[in-house]
PDB file of C-alpha atoms in Angstrom:
ATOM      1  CA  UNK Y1364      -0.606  -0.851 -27.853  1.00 43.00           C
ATOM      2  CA  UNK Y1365      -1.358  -2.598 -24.825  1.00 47.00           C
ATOM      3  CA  UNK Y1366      -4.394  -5.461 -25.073  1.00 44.00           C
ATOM      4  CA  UNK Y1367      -6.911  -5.405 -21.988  1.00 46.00           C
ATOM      5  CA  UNK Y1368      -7.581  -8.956 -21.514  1.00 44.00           C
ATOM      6  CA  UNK Y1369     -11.094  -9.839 -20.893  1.00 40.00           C
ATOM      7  CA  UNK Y1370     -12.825 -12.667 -18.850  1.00 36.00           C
ATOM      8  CA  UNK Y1371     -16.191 -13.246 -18.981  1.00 34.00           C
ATOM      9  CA  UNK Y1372     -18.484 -15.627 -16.617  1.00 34.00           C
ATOM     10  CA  UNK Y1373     -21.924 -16.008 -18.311  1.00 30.00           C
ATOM     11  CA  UNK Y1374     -24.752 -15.745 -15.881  1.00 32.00           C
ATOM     12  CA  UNK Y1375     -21.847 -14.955 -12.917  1.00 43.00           C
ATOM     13  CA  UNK Y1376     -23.785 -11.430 -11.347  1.00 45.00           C
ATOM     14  CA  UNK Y1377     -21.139 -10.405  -9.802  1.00 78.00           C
ATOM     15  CA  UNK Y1378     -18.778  -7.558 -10.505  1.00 87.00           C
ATOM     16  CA  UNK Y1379     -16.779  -6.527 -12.855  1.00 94.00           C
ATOM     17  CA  UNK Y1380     -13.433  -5.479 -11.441  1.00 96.00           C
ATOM     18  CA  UNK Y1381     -10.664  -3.548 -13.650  1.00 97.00           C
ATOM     19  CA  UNK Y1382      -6.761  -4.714 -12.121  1.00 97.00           C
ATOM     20  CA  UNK Y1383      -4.376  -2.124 -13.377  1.00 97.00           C
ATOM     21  CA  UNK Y1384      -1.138  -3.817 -11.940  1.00 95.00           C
ATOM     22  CA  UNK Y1385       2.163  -3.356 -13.838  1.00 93.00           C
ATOM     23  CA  UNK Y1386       3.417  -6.920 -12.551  1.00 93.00           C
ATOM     24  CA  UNK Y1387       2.189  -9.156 -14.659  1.00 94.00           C
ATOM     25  CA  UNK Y1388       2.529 -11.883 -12.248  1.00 94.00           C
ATOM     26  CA  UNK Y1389       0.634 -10.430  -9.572  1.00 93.00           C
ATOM     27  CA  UNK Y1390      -2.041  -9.249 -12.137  1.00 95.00           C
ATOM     28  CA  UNK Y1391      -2.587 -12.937 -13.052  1.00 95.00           C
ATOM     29  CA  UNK Y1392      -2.931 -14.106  -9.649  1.00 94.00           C
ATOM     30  CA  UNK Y1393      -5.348 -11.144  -8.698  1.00 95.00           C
ATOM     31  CA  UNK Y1394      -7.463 -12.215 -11.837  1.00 95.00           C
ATOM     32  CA  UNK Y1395      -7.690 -15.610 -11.280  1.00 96.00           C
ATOM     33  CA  UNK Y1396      -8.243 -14.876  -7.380  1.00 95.00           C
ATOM     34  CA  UNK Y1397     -11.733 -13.031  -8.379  1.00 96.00           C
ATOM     35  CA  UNK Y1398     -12.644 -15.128 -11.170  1.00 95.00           C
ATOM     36  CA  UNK Y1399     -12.631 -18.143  -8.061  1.00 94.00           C
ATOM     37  CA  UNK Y1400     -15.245 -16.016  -6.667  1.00 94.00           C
ATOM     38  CA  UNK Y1401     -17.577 -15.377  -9.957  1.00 93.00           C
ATOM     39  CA  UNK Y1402     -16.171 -11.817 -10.678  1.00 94.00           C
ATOM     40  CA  UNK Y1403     -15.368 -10.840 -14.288  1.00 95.00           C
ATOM     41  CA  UNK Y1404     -12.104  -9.375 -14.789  1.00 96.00           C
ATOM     42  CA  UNK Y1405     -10.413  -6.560 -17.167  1.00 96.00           C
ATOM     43  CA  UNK Y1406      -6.600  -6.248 -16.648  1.00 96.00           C
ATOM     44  CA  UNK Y1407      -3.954  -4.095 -17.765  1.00 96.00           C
ATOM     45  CA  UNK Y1408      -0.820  -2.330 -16.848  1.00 96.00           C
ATOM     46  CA  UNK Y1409      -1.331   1.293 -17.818  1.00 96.00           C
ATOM     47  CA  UNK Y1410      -2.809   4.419 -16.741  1.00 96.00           C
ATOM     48  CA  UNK Y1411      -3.642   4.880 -20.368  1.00 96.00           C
ATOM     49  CA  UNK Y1412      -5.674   2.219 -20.945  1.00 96.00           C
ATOM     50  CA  UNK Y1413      -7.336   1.715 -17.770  1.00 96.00           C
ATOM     51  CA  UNK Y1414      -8.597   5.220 -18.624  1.00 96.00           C
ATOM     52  CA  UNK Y1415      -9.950   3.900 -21.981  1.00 96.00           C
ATOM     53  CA  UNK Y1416     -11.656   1.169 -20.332  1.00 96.00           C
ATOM     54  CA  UNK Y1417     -13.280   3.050 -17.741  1.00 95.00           C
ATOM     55  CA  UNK Y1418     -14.796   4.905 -20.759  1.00 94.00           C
ATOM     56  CA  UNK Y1419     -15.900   2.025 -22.915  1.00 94.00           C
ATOM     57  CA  UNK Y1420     -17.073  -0.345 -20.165  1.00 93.00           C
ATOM     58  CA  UNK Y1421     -19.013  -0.726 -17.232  1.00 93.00           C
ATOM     59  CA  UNK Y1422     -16.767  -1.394 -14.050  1.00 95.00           C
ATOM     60  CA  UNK Y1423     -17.719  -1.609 -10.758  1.00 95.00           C
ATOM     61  CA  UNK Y1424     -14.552  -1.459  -8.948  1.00 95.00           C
ATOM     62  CA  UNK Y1425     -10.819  -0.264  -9.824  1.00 97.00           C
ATOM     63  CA  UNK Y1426      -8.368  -2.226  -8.185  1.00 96.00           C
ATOM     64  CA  UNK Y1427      -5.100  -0.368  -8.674  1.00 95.00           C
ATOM     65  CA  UNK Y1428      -0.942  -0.688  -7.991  1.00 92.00           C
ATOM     66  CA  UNK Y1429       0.387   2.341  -7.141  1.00 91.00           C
ATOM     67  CA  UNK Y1430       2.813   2.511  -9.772  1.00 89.00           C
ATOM     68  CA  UNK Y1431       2.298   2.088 -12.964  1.00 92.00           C
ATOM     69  CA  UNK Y1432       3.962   1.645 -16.726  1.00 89.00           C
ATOM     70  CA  UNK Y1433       3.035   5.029 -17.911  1.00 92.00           C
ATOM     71  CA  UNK Y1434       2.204   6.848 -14.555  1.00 90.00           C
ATOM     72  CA  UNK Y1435       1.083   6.399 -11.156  1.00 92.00           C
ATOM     73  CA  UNK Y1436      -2.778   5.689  -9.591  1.00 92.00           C
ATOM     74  CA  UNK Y1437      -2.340   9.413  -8.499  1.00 92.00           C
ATOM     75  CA  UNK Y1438      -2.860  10.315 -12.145  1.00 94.00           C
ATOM     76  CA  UNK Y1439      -5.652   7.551 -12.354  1.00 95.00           C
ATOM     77  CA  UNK Y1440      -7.980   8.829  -9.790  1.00 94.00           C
ATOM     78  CA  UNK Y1441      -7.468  12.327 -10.876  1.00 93.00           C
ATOM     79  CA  UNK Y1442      -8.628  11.415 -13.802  1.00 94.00           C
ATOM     80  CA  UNK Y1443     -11.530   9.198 -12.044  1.00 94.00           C
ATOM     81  CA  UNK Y1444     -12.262  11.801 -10.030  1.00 92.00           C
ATOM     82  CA  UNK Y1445     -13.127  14.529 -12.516  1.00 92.00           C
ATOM     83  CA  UNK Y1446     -15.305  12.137 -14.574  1.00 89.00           C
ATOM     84  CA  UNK Y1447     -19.045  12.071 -13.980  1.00 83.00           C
ATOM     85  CA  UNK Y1448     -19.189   8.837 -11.491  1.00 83.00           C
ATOM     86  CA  UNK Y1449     -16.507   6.637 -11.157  1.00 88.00           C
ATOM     87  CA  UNK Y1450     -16.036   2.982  -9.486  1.00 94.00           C
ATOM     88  CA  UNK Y1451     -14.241   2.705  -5.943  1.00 94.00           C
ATOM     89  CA  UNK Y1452     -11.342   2.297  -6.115  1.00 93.00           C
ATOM     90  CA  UNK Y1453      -9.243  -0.373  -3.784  1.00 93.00           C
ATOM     91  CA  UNK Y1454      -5.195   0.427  -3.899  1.00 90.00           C
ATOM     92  CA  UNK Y1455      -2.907  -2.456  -3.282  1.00 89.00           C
ATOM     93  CA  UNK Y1456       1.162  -1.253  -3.175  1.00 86.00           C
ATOM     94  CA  UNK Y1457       4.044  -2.129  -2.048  1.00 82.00           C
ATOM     95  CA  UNK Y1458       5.174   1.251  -1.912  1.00 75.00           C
ATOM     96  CA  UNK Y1459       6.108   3.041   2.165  1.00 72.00           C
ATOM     97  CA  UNK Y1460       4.407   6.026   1.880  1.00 79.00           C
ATOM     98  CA  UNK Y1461       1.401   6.832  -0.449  1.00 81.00           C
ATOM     99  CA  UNK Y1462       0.191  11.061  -1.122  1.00 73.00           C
ATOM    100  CA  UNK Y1463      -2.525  12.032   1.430  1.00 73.00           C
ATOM    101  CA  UNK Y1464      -4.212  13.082  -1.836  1.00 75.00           C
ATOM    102  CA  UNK Y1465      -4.454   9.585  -3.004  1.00 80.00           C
ATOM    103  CA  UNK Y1466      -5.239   7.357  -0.205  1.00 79.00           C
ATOM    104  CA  UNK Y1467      -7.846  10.669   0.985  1.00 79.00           C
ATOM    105  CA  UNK Y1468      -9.602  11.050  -2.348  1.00 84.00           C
ATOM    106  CA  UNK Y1469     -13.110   9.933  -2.110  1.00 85.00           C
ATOM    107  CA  UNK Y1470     -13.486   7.115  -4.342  1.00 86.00           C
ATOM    108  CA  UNK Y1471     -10.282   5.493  -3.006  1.00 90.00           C
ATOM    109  CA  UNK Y1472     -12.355   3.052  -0.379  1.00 90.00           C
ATOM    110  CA  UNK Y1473      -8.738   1.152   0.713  1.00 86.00           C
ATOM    111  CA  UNK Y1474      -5.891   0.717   0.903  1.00 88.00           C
ATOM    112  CA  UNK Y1475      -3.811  -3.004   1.337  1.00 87.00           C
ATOM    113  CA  UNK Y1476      -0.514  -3.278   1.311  1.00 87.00           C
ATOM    114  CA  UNK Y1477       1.808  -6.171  -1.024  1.00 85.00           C
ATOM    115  CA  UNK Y1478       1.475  -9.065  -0.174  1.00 85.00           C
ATOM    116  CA  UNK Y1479      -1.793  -8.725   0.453  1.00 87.00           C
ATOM    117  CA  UNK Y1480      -3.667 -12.131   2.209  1.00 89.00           C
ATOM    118  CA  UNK Y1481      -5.951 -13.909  -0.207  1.00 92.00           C
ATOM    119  CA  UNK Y1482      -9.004 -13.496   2.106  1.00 92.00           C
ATOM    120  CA  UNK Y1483      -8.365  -9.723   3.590  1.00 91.00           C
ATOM    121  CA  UNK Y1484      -8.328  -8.618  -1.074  1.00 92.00           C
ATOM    122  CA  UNK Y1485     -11.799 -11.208  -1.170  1.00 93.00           C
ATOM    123  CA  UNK Y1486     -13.108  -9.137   1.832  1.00 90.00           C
ATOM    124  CA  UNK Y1487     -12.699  -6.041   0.998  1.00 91.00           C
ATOM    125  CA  UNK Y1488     -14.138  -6.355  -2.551  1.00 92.00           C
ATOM    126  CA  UNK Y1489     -17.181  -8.301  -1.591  1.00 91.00           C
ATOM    127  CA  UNK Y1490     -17.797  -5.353   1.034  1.00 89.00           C
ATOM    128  CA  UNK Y1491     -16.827  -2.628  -1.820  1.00 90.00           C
ATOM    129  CA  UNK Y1492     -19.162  -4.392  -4.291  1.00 89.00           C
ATOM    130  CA  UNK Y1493     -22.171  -5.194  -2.105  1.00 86.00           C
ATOM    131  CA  UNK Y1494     -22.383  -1.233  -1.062  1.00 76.00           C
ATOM    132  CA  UNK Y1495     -21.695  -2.197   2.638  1.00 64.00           C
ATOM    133  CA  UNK Y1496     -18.707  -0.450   3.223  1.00 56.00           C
ATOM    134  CA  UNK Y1497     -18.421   3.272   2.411  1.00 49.00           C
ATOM    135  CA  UNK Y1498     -14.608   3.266   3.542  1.00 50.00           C
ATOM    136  CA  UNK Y1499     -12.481   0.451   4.297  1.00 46.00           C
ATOM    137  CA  UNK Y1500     -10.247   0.883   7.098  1.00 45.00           C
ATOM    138  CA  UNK Y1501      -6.727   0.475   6.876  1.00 46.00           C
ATOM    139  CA  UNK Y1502      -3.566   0.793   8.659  1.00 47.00           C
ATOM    140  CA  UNK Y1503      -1.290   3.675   7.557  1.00 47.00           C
ATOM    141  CA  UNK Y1504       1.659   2.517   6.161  1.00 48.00           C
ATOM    142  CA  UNK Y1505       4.674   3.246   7.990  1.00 48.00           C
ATOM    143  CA  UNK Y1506       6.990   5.735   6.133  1.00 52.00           C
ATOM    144  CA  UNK Y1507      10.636   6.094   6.201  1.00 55.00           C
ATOM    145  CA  UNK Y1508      11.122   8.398   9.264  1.00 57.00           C
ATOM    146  CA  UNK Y1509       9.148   6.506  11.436  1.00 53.00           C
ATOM    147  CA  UNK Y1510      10.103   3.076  10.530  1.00 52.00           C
ATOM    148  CA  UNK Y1511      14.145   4.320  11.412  1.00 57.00           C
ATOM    149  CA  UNK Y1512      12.573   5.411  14.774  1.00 59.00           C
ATOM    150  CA  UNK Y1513      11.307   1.857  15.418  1.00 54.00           C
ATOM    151  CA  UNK Y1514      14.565  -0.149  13.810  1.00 58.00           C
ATOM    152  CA  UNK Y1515      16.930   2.221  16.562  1.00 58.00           C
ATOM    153  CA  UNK Y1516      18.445   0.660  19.231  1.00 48.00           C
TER     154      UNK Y1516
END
């Protein structure tokens, strides 16, 4: 079973973020990105037990790759989405295209594509936690079709 490791700043009163990021490398750098900043931290890399942790702690934002060990963030914000009140949820992949259904659901507040500048992950959480931003805006991510359109000669 997969351990959800835990970082906690005594008298820090700022969020408490949840990473669910599959690359362990990238998780690490995310965590100690928002601890800089005074921001407790849960990580892990699956659906499963991000789902167990929304249930047996209080988060205040989700910040999620799109693919996962043991599904996708699709199946985590369905999940989210049916529960009583969920966190916001930031999504930050590498992948072309995402579903309408994910970067459109309601608690889904962004989405940043890999790499994703130090700052522009720092801004948009600070706005997500502080309640000033209902939706971030984003650029849509250029899928497949269209980027062959742009790369023709």
């Amino acid at each position: 079973m997969e351990n959800t490791q835990t970082v906690s700043l005594s008298g820090s009163g700022r969020g408490c973020v949840l990473v669910v990021e599959d690359d362990r490398t990238l998780a690490a750098g995310l965590r100690q990105l928002l601890e800089s900043v005074g921001h407790s931290v849960l990580s892990c890399a699956r659906v499963s037990t991000a789902q167990k942790t929304l249930r047996d702690r209080h988060i205040d934002l989700v910040i999620s790759d799109f693919n996962l060990e043991d599904g996708s963030a699709e199946d985590l914000i369905t999940w989210m989405s049916a529960q009583e009140a969920s966190p916001p949820v930031l999504l930050v992949s590498a992948a072309c295209e995402l579903p309408g259904s994910v970067t459109q659901a309601p608690i889904v507040r962004g989405v940043l594509r890999k790499p994703a500048a130090p700052e522009t992950v720092l801004g948009l959480v600070e706005d997500l936690l502080s309640g000033n931003l209902v939706r971030a805006a984003f650029p849509r991510l250029v899928g497949a079709a269209e980027r062959s359109l742009l790369l023709e000669e």
